mmCIF file of C-alpha atoms in Angstrom:
data_model
loop_
_atom_site.group_PDB
_atom_site.id
_atom_site.type_symbol
_atom_site.label_atom_id
_atom_site.label_comp_id
_atom_site.label_asym_id
_atom_site.label_seq_id
_atom_site.Cartn_x
_atom_site.Cartn_y
_atom_site.Cartn_z
ATOM 1 C CA MET A 1 -8.412 6.977 -34.784
ATOM 2 C CA ASN A 2 -9.878 9.552 -32.427
ATOM 3 C CA GLN A 3 -9.077 9.136 -28.677
ATOM 4 C CA HIS A 4 -12.914 9.231 -28.099
ATOM 5 C CA ASP A 5 -13.702 6.317 -30.333
ATOM 6 C CA SER A 6 -13.205 3.749 -27.715
ATOM 7 C CA PRO A 7 -12.855 3.902 -23.796
ATOM 8 C CA SER A 8 -9.267 3.753 -22.423
ATOM 9 C CA PRO A 9 -8.152 1.571 -19.515
ATOM 10 C CA ILE A 10 -8.516 3.228 -16.089
ATOM 11 C CA VAL A 11 -6.849 0.031 -14.374
ATOM 12 C CA ILE A 12 -3.751 -1.503 -15.740
ATOM 13 C CA VAL A 13 -2.106 -4.380 -13.863
ATOM 14 C CA ASP A 14 1.285 -5.336 -15.624
ATOM 15 C CA ALA A 15 3.215 -8.411 -14.267
ATOM 16 C CA ILE A 16 2.442 -8.518 -10.635
ATOM 17 C CA ASN A 17 3.671 -10.994 -8.263
ATOM 18 C CA HIS A 18 2.668 -10.835 -4.354
ATOM 19 C CA TYR A 19 3.760 -13.178 -1.371
ATOM 20 C CA TYR A 20 2.567 -12.695 2.221
ATOM 21 C CA SER A 21 4.801 -12.788 4.717
ATOM 22 C CA GLY A 22 6.011 -16.475 5.314
ATOM 23 C CA ALA A 23 4.388 -17.854 2.537
ATOM 24 C CA ALA A 24 6.195 -20.347 0.293
ATOM 25 C CA VAL A 25 3.581 -19.765 -2.558
ATOM 26 C CA ALA A 26 2.556 -16.445 -4.128
ATOM 27 C CA ALA A 27 -0.784 -15.115 -3.716
ATOM 28 C CA LEU A 28 -0.491 -13.436 -7.290
ATOM 29 C CA LYS A 29 1.649 -14.942 -9.872
ATOM 30 C CA ASN A 30 2.566 -12.399 -12.724
ATOM 31 C CA ILE A 31 -0.928 -10.861 -12.757
ATOM 32 C CA SER A 32 -1.549 -8.735 -15.658
ATOM 33 C CA LEU A 33 -4.971 -7.291 -16.645
ATOM 34 C CA THR A 34 -6.793 -3.899 -17.727
ATOM 35 C CA ILE A 35 -10.270 -2.683 -16.758
ATOM 36 C CA THR A 36 -12.028 -0.209 -19.256
ATOM 37 C CA GLU A 37 -13.306 3.042 -17.985
ATOM 38 C CA GLY A 38 -16.979 3.088 -17.434
ATOM 39 C CA CYS A 39 -17.664 -0.681 -17.599
ATOM 40 C CA CYS A 40 -18.697 -3.089 -14.996
ATOM 41 C CA PHE A 41 -15.852 -5.593 -14.372
ATOM 42 C CA GLY A 42 -16.662 -8.956 -13.164
ATOM 43 C CA LEU A 43 -13.809 -10.554 -11.360
ATOM 44 C CA LEU A 44 -14.389 -14.353 -10.849
ATOM 45 C CA GLY A 45 -12.400 -17.066 -9.265
ATOM 46 C CA PRO A 46 -12.844 -19.868 -6.410
ATOM 47 C CA ASN A 47 -12.344 -19.363 -2.744
ATOM 48 C CA GLY A 48 -8.322 -18.594 -2.292
ATOM 49 C CA ALA A 49 -7.773 -17.745 -5.867
ATOM 50 C CA GLY A 50 -6.314 -14.400 -5.355
ATOM 51 C CA LYS A 51 -9.635 -11.960 -5.804
ATOM 52 C CA THR A 52 -9.332 -10.253 -2.399
ATOM 53 C CA THR A 53 -5.774 -9.939 -2.467
ATOM 54 C CA LEU A 54 -5.791 -8.118 -5.806
ATOM 55 C CA ILE A 55 -8.538 -6.023 -4.890
ATOM 56 C CA SER A 56 -6.512 -5.272 -1.576
ATOM 57 C CA LEU A 57 -3.621 -3.897 -3.967
ATOM 58 C CA LEU A 58 -5.999 -2.071 -6.158
ATOM 59 C CA THR A 59 -7.406 -0.303 -3.295
ATOM 60 C CA GLY A 60 -4.179 0.103 -1.465
ATOM 61 C CA ILE A 61 -5.204 -1.821 1.910
ATOM 62 C CA ILE A 62 -1.797 -3.972 0.802
ATOM 63 C CA SER A 63 0.932 -1.672 -0.575
ATOM 64 C CA PRO A 64 2.399 -3.089 -3.787
ATOM 65 C CA GLN A 65 6.096 -1.964 -2.117
ATOM 66 C CA LYS A 66 5.431 -5.362 -0.372
ATOM 67 C CA SER A 67 4.898 -7.165 -3.559
ATOM 68 C CA VAL A 68 7.798 -8.997 -5.577
ATOM 69 C CA GLN A 69 7.612 -7.422 -8.687
ATOM 70 C CA THR A 70 9.352 -8.325 -12.070
ATOM 71 C CA PRO A 71 11.053 -5.398 -13.516
ATOM 72 C CA GLN A 72 8.049 -4.103 -15.550
ATOM 73 C CA GLY A 73 5.639 -4.966 -12.750
ATOM 74 C CA ARG A 74 3.367 -1.846 -12.194
ATOM 75 C CA ILE A 75 -0.133 -1.051 -10.982
ATOM 76 C CA GLN A 76 -1.688 2.483 -12.816
ATOM 77 C CA ILE A 77 -5.231 3.804 -11.808
ATOM 78 C CA SER A 78 -6.571 6.485 -13.939
ATOM 79 C CA GLY A 79 -3.180 7.550 -14.766
ATOM 80 C CA PHE A 80 -1.720 7.393 -11.408
ATOM 81 C CA ASP A 81 1.124 4.986 -10.509
ATOM 82 C CA TYR A 82 1.756 3.175 -7.158
ATOM 83 C CA PRO A 83 3.257 3.818 -4.923
ATOM 84 C CA SER A 84 3.973 7.589 -6.044
ATOM 85 C CA GLY A 85 0.230 8.160 -6.479
ATOM 86 C CA ALA A 86 -1.214 5.974 -3.674
ATOM 87 C CA ALA A 87 -2.964 9.216 -2.211
ATOM 88 C CA LYS A 88 -5.009 10.111 -5.324
ATOM 89 C CA ILE A 89 -5.864 6.632 -6.096
ATOM 90 C CA LYS A 90 -7.384 5.920 -2.844
ATOM 91 C CA ALA A 91 -8.991 9.294 -3.259
ATOM 92 C CA ILE A 92 -10.947 8.225 -6.077
ATOM 93 C CA SER A 93 -11.572 4.264 -5.027
ATOM 94 C CA GLY A 94 -14.724 3.094 -2.975
ATOM 95 C CA LEU A 95 -14.651 -0.331 -1.470
ATOM 96 C CA VAL A 96 -17.931 -2.210 -0.693
ATOM 97 C CA PRO A 97 -16.493 -5.367 1.618
ATOM 98 C CA GLN A 98 -18.414 -8.432 1.882
ATOM 99 C CA ASP A 99 -18.280 -8.066 5.727
ATOM 100 C CA TYR A 100 -20.416 -5.051 6.982
ATOM 101 C CA ALA A 101 -18.288 -2.043 7.335
ATOM 102 C CA PHE A 102 -20.189 0.630 9.577
ATOM 103 C CA TYR A 103 -21.146 1.000 13.245
ATOM 104 C CA PRO A 104 -24.563 -0.950 14.182
ATOM 105 C CA ALA A 105 -25.147 0.937 17.160
ATOM 106 C CA LEU A 106 -25.747 4.090 15.138
ATOM 107 C CA THR A 107 -28.418 4.957 12.903
ATOM 108 C CA GLY A 108 -27.873 4.615 9.103
ATOM 109 C CA ARG A 109 -28.017 8.668 8.773
ATOM 110 C CA GLU A 110 -25.387 8.562 11.774
ATOM 111 C CA ASN A 111 -22.941 6.145 9.910
ATOM 112 C CA LEU A 112 -23.137 8.188 6.512
ATOM 113 C CA GLN A 113 -22.620 11.540 8.623
ATOM 114 C CA PHE A 114 -19.706 9.903 10.467
ATOM 115 C CA PHE A 115 -17.819 8.613 7.362
ATOM 116 C CA ALA A 116 -18.570 11.829 5.221
ATOM 117 C CA GLY A 117 -16.486 13.128 8.166
ATOM 118 C CA LEU A 118 -13.710 10.720 7.516
ATOM 119 C CA TYR A 119 -13.737 11.279 4.057
ATOM 120 C CA LYS A 120 -13.527 15.001 4.621
ATOM 121 C CA ILE A 121 -16.623 15.802 2.365
ATOM 122 C CA ALA A 122 -17.106 19.359 2.170
ATOM 123 C CA THR A 123 -19.759 20.410 4.655
ATOM 124 C CA ALA A 124 -21.916 22.377 2.142
ATOM 125 C CA ASP A 125 -21.741 18.966 0.159
ATOM 126 C CA VAL A 126 -22.694 16.493 2.809
ATOM 127 C CA VAL A 127 -26.373 16.677 2.665
ATOM 128 C CA ALA A 128 -26.569 16.359 -0.919
ATOM 129 C CA ARG A 129 -24.248 13.306 -0.994
ATOM 130 C CA ILE A 130 -26.080 11.531 1.562
ATOM 131 C CA ASP A 131 -29.418 12.118 0.083
ATOM 132 C CA TYR A 132 -27.684 10.915 -3.352
ATOM 133 C CA CYS A 133 -26.535 7.424 -1.689
ATOM 134 C CA VAL A 134 -29.787 6.952 0.143
ATOM 135 C CA ALA A 135 -31.881 7.499 -2.914
ATOM 136 C CA VAL A 136 -29.459 4.922 -5.061
ATOM 137 C CA CYS A 137 -29.525 2.166 -2.322
ATOM 138 C CA GLY A 138 -33.234 2.607 -1.174
ATOM 139 C CA LEU A 139 -32.671 3.278 2.190
ATOM 140 C CA GLU A 140 -35.121 6.179 2.799
ATOM 141 C CA ASN A 141 -37.560 4.169 5.022
ATOM 142 C CA VAL A 142 -34.870 2.710 7.397
ATOM 143 C CA LEU A 143 -32.508 5.898 7.651
ATOM 144 C CA ASP A 144 -33.149 7.157 11.288
ATOM 145 C CA GLN A 145 -33.245 3.469 12.543
ATOM 146 C CA ARG A 146 -30.078 1.737 14.288
ATOM 147 C CA ALA A 147 -28.154 -0.465 11.730
ATOM 148 C CA ALA A 148 -28.013 -3.027 14.139
ATOM 149 C CA THR A 149 -32.054 -3.664 13.515
ATOM 150 C CA TYR A 150 -31.695 -3.815 9.751
ATOM 151 C CA SER A 151 -32.132 -7.037 7.784
ATOM 152 C CA GLY A 152 -29.225 -8.862 5.995
ATOM 153 C CA GLY A 153 -30.221 -7.001 2.826
ATOM 154 C CA ILE A 154 -30.460 -3.542 3.932
ATOM 155 C CA LYS A 155 -27.292 -3.802 5.863
ATOM 156 C CA ARG A 156 -25.696 -4.434 2.360
ATOM 157 C CA ARG A 157 -27.210 -1.548 0.829
ATOM 158 C CA LEU A 158 -26.014 0.585 3.637
ATOM 159 C CA ASN A 159 -22.663 -0.820 2.930
ATOM 160 C CA ILE A 160 -22.586 0.388 -0.544
ATOM 161 C CA ALA A 161 -24.053 3.787 0.158
ATOM 162 C CA LEU A 162 -21.145 4.164 2.513
ATOM 163 C CA GLY A 163 -18.841 3.005 -0.300
ATOM 164 C CA LEU A 164 -20.323 5.533 -2.512
ATOM 165 C CA LEU A 165 -20.331 8.545 -0.200
ATOM 166 C CA HIS A 166 -17.242 10.233 -1.363
ATOM 167 C CA ASN A 167 -18.488 9.711 -4.934
ATOM 168 C CA PRO A 168 -15.283 7.367 -6.094
ATOM 169 C CA LYS A 169 -14.304 6.774 -9.813
ATOM 170 C CA ILE A 170 -14.098 3.415 -9.352
ATOM 171 C CA LEU A 171 -16.334 1.106 -7.263
ATOM 172 C CA TYR A 172 -15.135 -2.296 -5.808
ATOM 173 C CA LEU A 173 -18.054 -4.587 -5.055
ATOM 174 C CA ASP A 174 -16.800 -7.767 -2.810
ATOM 175 C CA GLU A 175 -19.943 -10.406 -3.001
ATOM 176 C CA PRO A 176 -22.399 -7.675 -2.334
ATOM 177 C CA THR A 177 -25.576 -10.177 -2.854
ATOM 178 C CA VAL A 178 -24.639 -12.981 -0.820
ATOM 179 C CA GLY A 179 -27.444 -14.188 1.622
ATOM 180 C CA ILE A 180 -29.894 -11.435 1.042
ATOM 181 C CA ASP A 181 -33.471 -11.493 0.060
ATOM 182 C CA ALA A 182 -34.632 -10.900 -3.647
ATOM 183 C CA GLN A 183 -35.904 -7.306 -3.027
ATOM 184 C CA SER A 184 -32.587 -6.177 -1.711
ATOM 185 C CA ARG A 185 -30.829 -8.139 -4.545
ATOM 186 C CA TYR A 186 -32.965 -6.341 -7.364
ATOM 187 C CA PHE A 187 -32.052 -2.921 -5.705
ATOM 188 C CA ILE A 188 -28.440 -3.633 -5.723
ATOM 189 C CA LEU A 189 -28.470 -4.772 -9.381
ATOM 190 C CA GLN A 190 -30.630 -1.765 -10.228
ATOM 191 C CA ALA A 191 -28.276 0.603 -8.364
ATOM 192 C CA ILE A 192 -24.904 -0.909 -10.238
ATOM 193 C CA GLN A 193 -26.701 -0.402 -13.663
ATOM 194 C CA GLN A 194 -27.573 3.220 -12.613
ATOM 195 C CA LEU A 195 -23.805 3.728 -11.381
ATOM 196 C CA LYS A 196 -22.386 2.305 -14.606
ATOM 197 C CA ALA A 197 -25.055 4.784 -16.521
ATOM 198 C CA SER A 198 -23.394 7.671 -14.668
ATOM 199 C CA GLY A 199 -19.855 6.735 -15.957
ATOM 200 C CA MET A 200 -18.606 5.027 -12.688
ATOM 201 C CA THR A 201 -16.349 2.092 -13.062
ATOM 202 C CA ILE A 202 -17.659 -1.132 -11.381
ATOM 203 C CA VAL A 203 -15.422 -3.962 -10.308
ATOM 204 C CA TYR A 204 -17.463 -6.811 -9.351
ATOM 205 C CA THR A 205 -16.993 -10.115 -7.615
ATOM 206 C CA SER A 206 -19.867 -12.614 -7.022
ATOM 207 C CA HIS A 207 -20.569 -16.114 -6.963
ATOM 208 C CA TYR A 208 -23.823 -15.604 -8.868
ATOM 209 C CA MET A 209 -23.067 -16.138 -12.504
ATOM 210 C CA GLU A 210 -26.290 -14.911 -13.585
ATOM 211 C CA GLU A 211 -25.748 -11.607 -12.191
ATOM 212 C CA VAL A 212 -22.266 -11.347 -13.858
ATOM 213 C CA GLU A 213 -23.839 -12.167 -17.278
ATOM 214 C CA GLN A 214 -26.620 -9.598 -16.646
ATOM 215 C CA ILE A 215 -24.430 -6.500 -15.364
ATOM 216 C CA CYS A 216 -20.987 -7.034 -16.213
ATOM 217 C CA ASP A 217 -19.417 -5.707 -19.627
ATOM 218 C CA GLU A 218 -16.065 -7.590 -18.999
ATOM 219 C CA VAL A 219 -14.696 -10.596 -17.042
ATOM 220 C CA ALA A 220 -11.506 -12.057 -15.805
ATOM 221 C CA ILE A 221 -11.268 -15.409 -14.300
ATOM 222 C CA ILE A 222 -8.581 -15.906 -11.780
ATOM 223 C CA ASP A 223 -7.155 -19.255 -10.025
ATOM 224 C CA HIS A 224 -4.119 -19.918 -8.001
ATOM 225 C CA GLY A 225 -3.237 -16.086 -8.149
ATOM 226 C CA GLU A 226 -3.121 -16.105 -12.246
ATOM 227 C CA VAL A 227 -5.259 -14.736 -14.675
ATOM 228 C CA LEU A 228 -6.730 -17.724 -16.717
ATOM 229 C CA LEU A 229 -8.719 -15.641 -19.253
ATOM 230 C CA GLN A 230 -10.220 -12.102 -19.688
ATOM 231 C CA ALA A 231 -12.333 -10.846 -22.411
ATOM 232 C CA SER A 232 -15.665 -8.861 -22.918
ATOM 233 C CA MET A 233 -18.545 -10.566 -21.940
ATOM 234 C CA ALA A 234 -19.945 -10.693 -25.176
ATOM 235 C CA ALA A 235 -17.009 -12.249 -26.987
ATOM 236 C CA LEU A 236 -16.622 -14.489 -24.079
ATOM 237 C CA LEU A 237 -20.138 -16.146 -24.250
ATOM 238 C CA GLN A 238 -20.269 -16.250 -28.310
ATOM 239 C CA ASN A 239 -19.863 -20.218 -29.023
ATOM 240 C CA GLU A 240 -18.182 -20.598 -32.247
ATOM 241 C CA ARG A 241 -18.490 -24.240 -32.217
ATOM 242 C CA GLN A 242 -22.155 -23.675 -32.315
ATOM 243 C CA LEU A 243 -24.009 -22.335 -35.387
ATOM 244 C CA VAL A 244 -27.644 -21.629 -35.409
ATOM 245 C CA ILE A 245 -29.020 -21.497 -39.028
ATOM 246 C CA THR A 246 -32.567 -19.907 -39.844
ATOM 247 C CA PRO A 247 -33.479 -22.035 -43.037
ATOM 248 C CA ALA A 248 -36.062 -20.940 -45.669
ATOM 249 C CA GLN A 249 -37.877 -24.199 -45.330
ATOM 250 C CA PRO A 250 -37.884 -27.065 -42.653
ATOM 251 C CA PRO A 251 -35.069 -29.526 -43.397
ATOM 252 C CA LEU A 252 -35.898 -33.033 -44.545
ATOM 253 C CA PRO A 253 -34.665 -35.763 -42.419
ATOM 254 C CA GLU A 254 -32.001 -37.088 -44.753
ATOM 255 C CA ALA A 255 -30.607 -33.371 -44.572
ATOM 256 C CA LEU A 256 -30.286 -33.762 -40.809
ATOM 257 C CA ALA A 257 -28.629 -36.808 -41.244
ATOM 258 C CA LEU A 258 -26.275 -35.335 -43.639
ATOM 259 C CA LEU A 259 -25.251 -32.423 -41.377
ATOM 260 C CA GLN A 260 -24.832 -35.204 -38.370
ATOM 261 C CA GLN A 261 -21.354 -35.526 -40.284
ATOM 262 C CA VAL A 262 -20.075 -32.400 -39.021
ATOM 263 C CA GLY A 263 -21.621 -32.465 -35.613
ATOM 264 C CA VAL A 264 -24.846 -32.812 -33.731
ATOM 265 C CA ALA A 265 -27.631 -31.273 -35.671
ATOM 266 C CA VAL A 266 -30.783 -30.383 -33.790
ATOM 267 C CA TRP A 267 -34.062 -28.738 -35.398
ATOM 268 C CA ASP A 268 -36.539 -27.052 -33.069
ATOM 269 C CA GLY A 269 -39.203 -26.001 -35.591
ATOM 270 C CA GLU A 270 -37.452 -22.870 -36.402
ATOM 271 C CA HIS A 271 -33.878 -23.244 -35.966
ATOM 272 C CA LEU A 272 -31.302 -25.602 -36.953
ATOM 273 C CA THR A 273 -28.539 -26.083 -34.137
ATOM 274 C CA LEU A 274 -25.328 -27.470 -35.196
ATOM 275 C CA GLU A 275 -22.522 -28.362 -32.535
ATOM 276 C CA LEU A 276 -19.358 -28.453 -34.903
ATOM 277 C CA GLY A 277 -16.889 -31.099 -34.378
ATOM 278 C CA ASP A 278 -13.413 -30.738 -34.035
ATOM 279 C CA GLY A 279 -11.500 -29.487 -37.354
ATOM 280 C CA ARG A 280 -14.813 -28.358 -38.929
ATOM 281 C CA THR A 281 -14.575 -24.884 -40.274
ATOM 282 C CA LEU A 282 -17.545 -22.536 -41.021
ATOM 283 C CA SER A 283 -17.432 -22.668 -44.777
ATOM 284 C CA GLU A 284 -17.392 -26.691 -44.659
ATOM 285 C CA VAL A 285 -20.798 -26.607 -42.903
ATOM 286 C CA LEU A 286 -22.132 -24.258 -45.411
ATOM 287 C CA VAL A 287 -21.070 -26.197 -48.274
ATOM 288 C CA LEU A 288 -22.548 -29.525 -46.658
ATOM 289 C CA ALA A 289 -25.744 -27.433 -45.681
ATOM 290 C CA GLU A 290 -26.089 -26.161 -49.403
ATOM 291 C CA GLY A 291 -25.696 -29.756 -50.403
ATOM 292 C CA ALA A 292 -28.397 -31.040 -48.185
ATOM 293 C CA GLY A 293 -30.749 -28.612 -50.050
ATOM 294 C CA ILE A 294 -30.999 -26.356 -46.734
ATOM 295 C CA VAL A 295 -31.194 -22.423 -48.210
ATOM 296 C CA VAL A 296 -30.016 -20.371 -44.993
ATOM 297 C CA ASN A 297 -32.066 -17.136 -44.407
ATOM 298 C CA LYS A 298 -30.060 -16.206 -41.321
ATOM 299 C CA MET A 299 -27.310 -17.505 -39.329
ATOM 300 C CA HIS A 300 -25.240 -16.620 -36.099
ATOM 301 C CA PHE A 301 -22.982 -18.395 -33.711
ATOM 302 C CA GLY A 302 -24.585 -19.750 -30.570
ATOM 303 C CA SER A 303 -23.975 -18.678 -27.093
ATOM 304 C CA SER A 304 -22.378 -20.348 -24.028
ATOM 305 C CA SER A 305 -23.042 -19.911 -20.331
ATOM 306 C CA LEU A 306 -20.567 -18.375 -18.013
ATOM 307 C CA GLU A 307 -20.810 -21.030 -15.723
ATOM 308 C CA HIS A 308 -19.701 -23.514 -18.672
ATOM 309 C CA ILE A 309 -16.836 -21.444 -19.503
ATOM 310 C CA TYR A 310 -15.594 -20.758 -15.771
ATOM 311 C CA LEU A 311 -16.010 -24.753 -15.190
ATOM 312 C CA GLN A 312 -13.640 -25.216 -18.529
ATOM 313 C CA ALA A 313 -11.060 -22.830 -17.098
ATOM 314 C CA THR A 314 -10.816 -23.760 -13.653
ATOM 315 C CA HIS A 315 -12.212 -27.279 -13.432
ATOM 316 C CA ARG A 316 -14.084 -26.801 -10.582
ATOM 317 C CA LYS A 317 -17.372 -25.184 -9.439
ATOM 318 C CA LEU A 318 -17.065 -21.528 -8.074
ATOM 319 C CA ARG A 319 -17.724 -22.564 -4.349
ATOM 320 C CA GLN A 320 -14.892 -25.058 -4.252
#
């Protein structure tokens, strides 16, 4: 297979544990996951699940040298290993924390200029980088106002602009749409789509399941410091216990009664949806459908919701 046929992982976390000083229980327990280059990766979990610890390790805020690692444990990002490649990893990583990370007494422009200096962005590139980040985040009309006067949504957008300033290869977004207005939420989600289209890898944590479903290509659910599952969004949402059939003719009542033998059968006037019982196979269902006089024009597996899958995995709501 040609190496360009499928995207390769940009983040590899392999068997990592982490203990905070004095803690009896590990914050991360044998964590392993991969993030595909160029994707938007959703990281979900209840409060205290280990999301922030994991992001802190990936961005170098917490040193992996403080982790208690199994012999094979490693973190590799864009081909660089911790700790030897820590400086290069930090240079290609952008972090947008949930807390505001700017100076409220400065204007938006002054904040961007100040952080451009901290990032050591070449003087010749500063104006272009600021203009790009301002355009992506929709800050043109407030750029010369003090950040303290911004609404919550505009402050979130400035946070993102600052995280983008040095043109990172990977952008980590921690709850970027919490408590903001609908317009700013729209701007932020559009910006994420735009950044993903440009080839940037996005790691996104959110309590809003519909947002994660909308923008993420892959998702991992973690709880109690462990990865409960990781999958592509398409695979995760496919419900193989639900079969949706488009028949050539509406099924007769007696046909529906027969199909109830394999699970719940619902006819909505166009589609016949079957919730398959445990132990029932697809071939068995199709044989029963044929025996009931149903001619299948089309069929596909149904879909589940991310919230339903999350609740099944963690046995609790996201805010708990």
